[in-house]
Amino acid sequence: MDIPAIGDAEELSCDVLVIGGGTAGTMAALTAAERGARVLLLEKAHVRHSGALAMGMDGVNNAVVPGRAEPDDYVAEITRANDGIVDQSTVRQTATRGFAMVQRLESYGVKFEKDEHGEYAVRQVHRSGSYVLPMPEGKDVKKVLYRQLRRREMRERIRIENRVMPVRVLTSPEDGRAIGAAAFNTRTGAFVTVRAGAVILATGPCGRLGLPASGYLYGTYENPTNAGDGYAMAYHAGAALTGIECFQINPLIKDYNGPACAYVANPFGGYQVNRHGERFVDSDYWSGQMMAEFAAELASDRGPVYLKLSHLPEESVASLESILHTTERPTRGTFHAGRGHDYRTHDIEMHISEIGLCGGHSASGVRVDDHARTTVPRLYAAGDLASVPHNYMIGAFVFGDLAGGDAARYTAYEGTLPADQLAAAHELVYRPLRNPDGPPQPQVEYKLRRFVNDYVAPPKTGAKLSLAVAAFDRMTGEIAEMGATTAHELMRCAEVSFIRDCAEMAARSSLARTESRWGLYHERLDHPKRDDTGWLHHLDLRKSASGAMEFTARPVEPYLVPVDGFAPAGGPSRHLGEVDLVPVATAGPREAAPAARAQAAPVPQAAPVPGAAPGASPRILELLALAEESPDLAALTPYLADPDPAVRAAAVAALGETVPAGAGPALAARLADPAAVVRAAAAGALRELVEVLPGGPELGTGLRATLAVPDPAVRSASLEALRALRLGDAELYAASLADADPEVRIHAVRALVSVDAVPQLAAAAADPAREVRVAVAKGLASVHAPVPAPLDPLLADADPLVRGAALGALASVGCPDGYARTAVAALADPAWQVRAGAAAGLSAAAPETAVPALAKTLADVNADVRKAAVLALLAHRDTAEARAALATAVSDPDADVRAYAARAA
């Protein structure tokens, strides 16, 4: 392709420019538009399926739900997890605004798991605090957000430009404020300039930094499209970045670029073990210290490390498969099947991911205040790009909202865009076209990221980091020689320049912080101790006037929430300037330098020719085009009645995406479709939209009618919707207890719990399916006025899992003397599940009965039973006997038992 002239650039104008259409970017655009701003949203892919969120999200890691968690506790938790290096004012924004954001997302149609009474089903995954809120339909969150962007009132204020990639933020020569961006079209190659009143960077983390163990460039833990674009743009615009030495490193499945999801499996009873089956993680799951323990175990003779699931009952394994093989990574089931592995017989071998930069999962990002403002006026950062430690998805939404609200104050810049900055951006983008036979991007990027693995990945040393800086300096010339012939290749080449910038930032920042902190995230072998006296500081970096990377040690501000072990005093910053490199050029002194050798020219390689994409039905393509216009139900009705099931299924998907008036009854009607693919699509859409559909009588009638459909998946979806929308009663739900399918009967049990129908629930205690009886036991503990008597037949059930569930339910329904004696006797049961349930139930018994029995149970051979006993003893910690028993458990060989026992101290 030809290089376009700068003068031929397409010029766009807006009040608020949002760069990146992922989690934070979509929320920033929505909020700015709601405040009256003209918004331009630039996305280098397509907003419908861009960003990490489009890969699926199975839960919220940091939901501070009133009644289940307190904002101050969350702020303290994150402060401890980040070894004290926290601006608590930013973390507190997520803590105090996160619940309102959950409710806002729910109003859009995002579905969060709730119990039978409609309360948020928050789970305790970490050892302190209950913050994890599952999202059963989390794979559809991005679709829901895109639907909001395409609402008619939003389309009037938000202009979306897909396939446009910004490369530089433009700043005013007069006062340095952000005034726009320079970009190019990744399909046509056209140069694009934007003038704006404010700029919001929401480009995600730098996930493509280290090289995965597979060597595959795009096989990263994080979304591989996140190549550090925003980090580089913020740096070159003059903004301060902070915490870049604090890497993101995650546990993942061996040979698979996806998380092992221990936090998903934990509530089901899964956990991490070494090859001997021993739990070994003493630290909590928020911190980099956990990764240090993980790495040490992996490198020892106790490795490999596994996520243990094979001990779980079938019901738990099946539930985990439904989550892990759909929402989190659709390819995960195929991966395990290809190896002949099954969770029932094989535990999941785990490994460690490559390094990356990410504020949302560690701490490294663009420095922002509590309104998402960077140190450059009118430039904002939000999401994983912003340095708000452990911010996760809800924090990205919160800071996107804050950025959009604050930026909406400004109107479009009307001056002349700086010619020198445009020329530099133009050169960065189109330089590879002058070298069409130069080294191809995959080769250069592989080499760059291999240096990251060799010299920057922890454990770190000054010598290796200095070698890294030298390598990255040298590779500036190699990157300048890269060749390209298409606009898509130009995008990849620009990404390599961003990765190089991030790699240098990571190496120089790691050199500047002369201590070890954050466990594995910043482990310096040459500075192995944490130094709070000298380094309870943020390490900020910025581009100096001379173009060099310079550093400032900024003291942590006094905390809003006190945290034991840390006492920041604030004070002035310490300017460090440029970091000194460790001399590593030779292994000793030389008499004279050797003669230079001529370097061989790189051998060019032809770019691969992409294959042609398969075609689609014209009728479906026509429907997809119609869906972009937010059609009403009448426009979609002909497609819903099309003779082709594929068209009807696509119409149901469009109905779920656009949600016109009357969508609920129309979806209910499709639940009775003769084609399974259409019924499955309707059931999925119904589950996704259940929080936003009006629960009128027409929908209720339609759902009741589908309870007779032969497809059990339809009957389950209908019961779930009837329960969530409060459209059913005890008589209706009880009738489904006779259904032939156990899954349908479980949904009937949940529905009966929602209306506190205890007699009908008690009748289901004789159900032939074990999983239904377990659901009944848990349901009897979840009604509003639980009593123990209905549990009697379940306490005597022949199946140990049912008995265990019933005994565990006593913790909620109460455990008076007779039941306490039953629980004490059950502590000798051969099945560990029964013993664990009995220990849990004794948490509600009188201490004089419970504590002696639980103290003996601390010697049980099963670690999960001992853990249940410790948790039950914590309920009796007011007694000296319970505290004495807990004191004996702090040296237990199991990490979980030790950690929970230590809380009593």
mmCIF file with all atom_site columns, N, CA and C in Angstrom, residues 202-235:
data_model
loop_
_atom_site.group_PDB
_atom_site.id
_atom_site.type_symbol
_atom_site.label_atom_id
_atom_site.label_alt_id
_atom_site.label_comp_id
_atom_site.label_asym_id
_atom_site.label_entity_id
_atom_site.label_seq_id
_atom_site.pdbx_PDB_ins_code
_atom_site.Cartn_x
_atom_site.Cartn_y
_atom_site.Cartn_z
_atom_site.occupancy
_atom_site.B_iso_or_equiv
_atom_site.pdbx_formal_charge
_atom_site.auth_seq_id
_atom_site.auth_comp_id
_atom_site.auth_asym_id
_atom_site.auth_atom_id
_atom_site.pdbx_PDB_model_num
ATOM 1   N N  . ALA A 1 202 ? -8.206 3.824   27.850 1.00 0.00 ? 202 ALA A N  1
ATOM 2   C CA . ALA A 1 202 ? -8.811 2.625   28.441 1.00 0.00 ? 202 ALA A CA 1
ATOM 3   C C  . ALA A 1 202 ? -8.415 1.420   27.600 1.00 0.00 ? 202 ALA A C  1
ATOM 4   N N  . THR A 1 203 ? -7.112 1.248   27.404 1.00 0.00 ? 203 THR A N  1
ATOM 5   C CA . THR A 1 203 ? -6.602 0.254   26.465 1.00 0.00 ? 203 THR A CA 1
ATOM 6   C C  . THR A 1 203 ? -6.206 -1.063  27.118 1.00 0.00 ? 203 THR A C  1
ATOM 7   N N  . GLY A 1 204 ? -6.472 -1.230  28.416 1.00 0.00 ? 204 GLY A N  1
ATOM 8   C CA . GLY A 1 204 ? -6.172 -2.492  29.058 1.00 0.00 ? 204 GLY A CA 1
ATOM 9   C C  . GLY A 1 204 ? -4.715 -2.636  29.438 1.00 0.00 ? 204 GLY A C  1
ATOM 10  N N  . PRO A 1 205 ? -4.329 -3.822  29.916 1.00 0.00 ? 205 PRO A N  1
ATOM 11  C CA . PRO A 1 205 ? -2.969 -4.046  30.399 1.00 0.00 ? 205 PRO A CA 1
ATOM 12  C C  . PRO A 1 205 ? -1.986 -4.269  29.266 1.00 0.00 ? 205 PRO A C  1
ATOM 13  N N  . CYS A 1 206 ? -0.744 -4.496  29.639 1.00 0.00 ? 206 CYS A N  1
ATOM 14  C CA . CYS A 1 206 ? 0.243  -4.971  28.661 1.00 0.00 ? 206 CYS A CA 1
ATOM 15  C C  . CYS A 1 206 ? 0.382  -6.471  28.879 1.00 0.00 ? 206 CYS A C  1
ATOM 16  N N  . GLY A 1 207 ? -0.527 -7.219  28.276 1.00 0.00 ? 207 GLY A N  1
ATOM 17  C CA . GLY A 1 207 ? -0.513 -8.666  28.444 1.00 0.00 ? 207 GLY A CA 1
ATOM 18  C C  . GLY A 1 207 ? 0.500  -9.346  27.552 1.00 0.00 ? 207 GLY A C  1
ATOM 19  N N  . ARG A 1 208 ? 0.873  -8.696  26.452 1.00 0.00 ? 208 ARG A N  1
ATOM 20  C CA . ARG A 1 208 ? 1.817  -9.291  25.499 1.00 0.00 ? 208 ARG A CA 1
ATOM 21  C C  . ARG A 1 208 ? 3.221  -8.766  25.794 1.00 0.00 ? 208 ARG A C  1
ATOM 22  N N  . LEU A 1 209 ? 3.723  -9.075  26.996 1.00 0.00 ? 209 LEU A N  1
ATOM 23  C CA . LEU A 1 209 ? 5.053  -8.592  27.392 1.00 0.00 ? 209 LEU A CA 1
ATOM 24  C C  . LEU A 1 209 ? 6.023  -9.761  27.480 1.00 0.00 ? 209 LEU A C  1
ATOM 25  N N  . GLY A 1 210 ? 5.837  -10.630 28.453 1.00 0.00 ? 210 GLY A N  1
ATOM 26  C CA . GLY A 1 210 ? 6.638  -11.842 28.503 1.00 0.00 ? 210 GLY A CA 1
ATOM 27  C C  . GLY A 1 210 ? 6.176  -12.835 27.451 1.00 0.00 ? 210 GLY A C  1
ATOM 28  N N  . LEU A 1 211 ? 7.022  -13.817 27.181 1.00 0.00 ? 211 LEU A N  1
ATOM 29  C CA . LEU A 1 211 ? 6.712  -14.835 26.182 1.00 0.00 ? 211 LEU A CA 1
ATOM 30  C C  . LEU A 1 211 ? 6.169  -16.072 26.885 1.00 0.00 ? 211 LEU A C  1
ATOM 31  N N  . PRO A 1 212 ? 4.989  -16.559 26.487 1.00 0.00 ? 212 PRO A N  1
ATOM 32  C CA . PRO A 1 212 ? 4.452  -17.781 27.114 1.00 0.00 ? 212 PRO A CA 1
ATOM 33  C C  . PRO A 1 212 ? 5.396  -18.959 26.936 1.00 0.00 ? 212 PRO A C  1
ATOM 34  N N  . ALA A 1 213 ? 5.268  -19.943 27.814 1.00 0.00 ? 213 ALA A N  1
ATOM 35  C CA . ALA A 1 213 ? 6.130  -21.119 27.738 1.00 0.00 ? 213 ALA A CA 1
ATOM 36  C C  . ALA A 1 213 ? 5.975  -21.845 26.402 1.00 0.00 ? 213 ALA A C  1
ATOM 37  N N  . SER A 1 214 ? 4.803  -21.701 25.777 1.00 0.00 ? 214 SER A N  1
ATOM 38  C CA . SER A 1 214 ? 4.568  -22.345 24.481 1.00 0.00 ? 214 SER A CA 1
ATOM 39  C C  . SER A 1 214 ? 5.350  -21.684 23.357 1.00 0.00 ? 214 SER A C  1
ATOM 40  N N  . GLY A 1 215 ? 5.826  -20.436 23.564 1.00 0.00 ? 215 GLY A N  1
ATOM 41  C CA . GLY A 1 215 ? 6.500  -19.689 22.510 1.00 0.00 ? 215 GLY A CA 1
ATOM 42  C C  . GLY A 1 215 ? 5.540  -19.024 21.540 1.00 0.00 ? 215 GLY A C  1
ATOM 43  N N  . TYR A 1 216 ? 4.239  -19.258 21.708 1.00 0.00 ? 216 TYR A N  1
ATOM 44  C CA . TYR A 1 216 ? 3.236  -18.687 20.806 1.00 0.00 ? 216 TYR A CA 1
ATOM 45  C C  . TYR A 1 216 ? 2.976  -17.243 21.217 1.00 0.00 ? 216 TYR A C  1
ATOM 46  N N  . LEU A 1 217 ? 3.182  -16.304 20.298 1.00 0.00 ? 217 LEU A N  1
ATOM 47  C CA . LEU A 1 217 ? 3.107  -14.880 20.636 1.00 0.00 ? 217 LEU A CA 1
ATOM 48  C C  . LEU A 1 217 ? 1.777  -14.492 21.264 1.00 0.00 ? 217 LEU A C  1
ATOM 49  N N  . TYR A 1 218 ? 0.706  -15.116 20.805 1.00 0.00 ? 218 TYR A N  1
ATOM 50  C CA . TYR A 1 218 ? -0.621 -14.689 21.244 1.00 0.00 ? 218 TYR A CA 1
ATOM 51  C C  . TYR A 1 218 ? -1.236 -15.667 22.240 1.00 0.00 ? 218 TYR A C  1
ATOM 52  N N  . GLY A 1 219 ? -0.412 -16.554 22.798 1.00 0.00 ? 219 GLY A N  1
ATOM 53  C CA . GLY A 1 219 ? -0.909 -17.517 23.784 1.00 0.00 ? 219 GLY A CA 1
ATOM 54  C C  . GLY A 1 219 ? -0.778 -17.008 25.201 1.00 0.00 ? 219 GLY A C  1
ATOM 55  N N  . THR A 1 220 ? -1.072 -15.735 25.426 1.00 0.00 ? 220 THR A N  1
ATOM 56  C CA . THR A 1 220 ? -0.847 -15.099 26.722 1.00 0.00 ? 220 THR A CA 1
ATOM 57  C C  . THR A 1 220 ? -2.009 -15.317 27.674 1.00 0.00 ? 220 THR A C  1
ATOM 58  N N  . TYR A 1 221 ? -1.707 -15.163 28.955 1.00 0.00 ? 221 TYR A N  1
ATOM 59  C CA . TYR A 1 221 ? -2.743 -15.243 29.991 1.00 0.00 ? 221 TYR A CA 1
ATOM 60  C C  . TYR A 1 221 ? -3.773 -14.133 29.784 1.00 0.00 ? 221 TYR A C  1
ATOM 61  N N  . GLU A 1 222 ? -3.286 -12.918 29.598 1.00 0.00 ? 222 GLU A N  1
ATOM 62  C CA . GLU A 1 222 ? -4.174 -11.787 29.317 1.00 0.00 ? 222 GLU A CA 1
ATOM 63  C C  . GLU A 1 222 ? -4.558 -11.786 27.833 1.00 0.00 ? 222 GLU A C  1
ATOM 64  N N  . ASN A 1 223 ? -5.577 -11.013 27.519 1.00 0.00 ? 223 ASN A N  1
ATOM 65  C CA . ASN A 1 223 ? -5.979 -10.832 26.128 1.00 0.00 ? 223 ASN A CA 1
ATOM 66  C C  . ASN A 1 223 ? -4.772 -10.364 25.310 1.00 0.00 ? 223 ASN A C  1
ATOM 67  N N  . PRO A 1 224 ? -4.366 -11.116 24.297 1.00 0.00 ? 224 PRO A N  1
ATOM 68  C CA . PRO A 1 224 ? -3.134 -10.767 23.572 1.00 0.00 ? 224 PRO A CA 1
ATOM 69  C C  . PRO A 1 224 ? -3.238 -9.507  22.732 1.00 0.00 ? 224 PRO A C  1
ATOM 70  N N  . THR A 1 225 ? -4.427 -8.980  22.505 1.00 0.00 ? 225 THR A N  1
ATOM 71  C CA . THR A 1 225 ? -4.527 -7.708  21.783 1.00 0.00 ? 225 THR A CA 1
ATOM 72  C C  . THR A 1 225 ? -4.060 -6.538  22.645 1.00 0.00 ? 225 THR A C  1
ATOM 73  N N  . ASN A 1 226 ? -3.953 -6.767  23.960 1.00 0.00 ? 226 ASN A N  1
ATOM 74  C CA . ASN A 1 226 ? -3.510 -5.713  24.874 1.00 0.00 ? 226 ASN A CA 1
ATOM 75  C C  . ASN A 1 226 ? -1.991 -5.705  24.914 1.00 0.00 ? 226 ASN A C  1
ATOM 76  N N  . ALA A 1 227 ? -1.412 -4.862  24.072 1.00 0.00 ? 227 ALA A N  1
ATOM 77  C CA . ALA A 1 227 ? 0.041  -4.856  23.888 1.00 0.00 ? 227 ALA A CA 1
ATOM 78  C C  . ALA A 1 227 ? 0.713  -3.666  24.555 1.00 0.00 ? 227 ALA A C  1
ATOM 79  N N  . GLY A 1 228 ? 0.060  -3.056  25.541 1.00 0.00 ? 228 GLY A N  1
ATOM 80  C CA . GLY A 1 228 ? 0.665  -1.918  26.225 1.00 0.00 ? 228 GLY A CA 1
ATOM 81  C C  . GLY A 1 228 ? 0.480  -0.604  25.501 1.00 0.00 ? 228 GLY A C  1
ATOM 82  N N  . ASP A 1 229 ? -0.510 -0.532  24.590 1.00 0.00 ? 229 ASP A N  1
ATOM 83  C CA . ASP A 1 229 ? -0.734 0.692   23.814 1.00 0.00 ? 229 ASP A CA 1
ATOM 84  C C  . ASP A 1 229 ? -0.859 1.918   24.721 1.00 0.00 ? 229 ASP A C  1
ATOM 85  N N  . GLY A 1 230 ? -1.715 1.820   25.728 1.00 0.00 ? 230 GLY A N  1
ATOM 86  C CA . GLY A 1 230 ? -1.973 2.974   26.586 1.00 0.00 ? 230 GLY A CA 1
ATOM 87  C C  . GLY A 1 230 ? -0.792 3.349   27.447 1.00 0.00 ? 230 GLY A C  1
ATOM 88  N N  . TYR A 1 231 ? -0.037 2.351   27.929 1.00 0.00 ? 231 TYR A N  1
ATOM 89  C CA . TYR A 1 231 ? 1.169  2.651   28.711 1.00 0.00 ? 231 TYR A CA 1
ATOM 90  C C  . TYR A 1 231 ? 2.121  3.522   27.886 1.00 0.00 ? 231 TYR A C  1
ATOM 91  N N  . ALA A 1 232 ? 2.354  3.111   26.640 1.00 0.00 ? 232 ALA A N  1
ATOM 92  C CA . ALA A 1 232 ? 3.284  3.859   25.785 1.00 0.00 ? 232 ALA A CA 1
ATOM 93  C C  . ALA A 1 232 ? 2.723  5.237   25.447 1.00 0.00 ? 232 ALA A C  1
ATOM 94  N N  . MET A 1 233 ? 1.427  5.306   25.114 1.00 0.00 ? 233 MET A N  1
ATOM 95  C CA . MET A 1 233 ? 0.848  6.607   24.768 1.00 0.00 ? 233 MET A CA 1
ATOM 96  C C  . MET A 1 233 ? 0.886  7.566   25.947 1.00 0.00 ? 233 MET A C  1
ATOM 97  N N  . ALA A 1 234 ? 0.585  7.084   27.151 1.00 0.00 ? 234 ALA A N  1
ATOM 98  C CA . ALA A 1 234 ? 0.637  7.946   28.333 1.00 0.00 ? 234 ALA A CA 1
ATOM 99  C C  . ALA A 1 234 ? 2.066  8.428   28.582 1.00 0.00 ? 234 ALA A C  1
ATOM 100 N N  . TYR A 1 235 ? 3.027  7.513   28.463 1.00 0.00 ? 235 TYR A N  1
ATOM 101 C CA . TYR A 1 235 ? 4.433  7.871   28.687 1.00 0.00 ? 235 TYR A CA 1
ATOM 102 C C  . TYR A 1 235 ? 4.894  8.959   27.719 1.00 0.00 ? 235 TYR A C  1
#
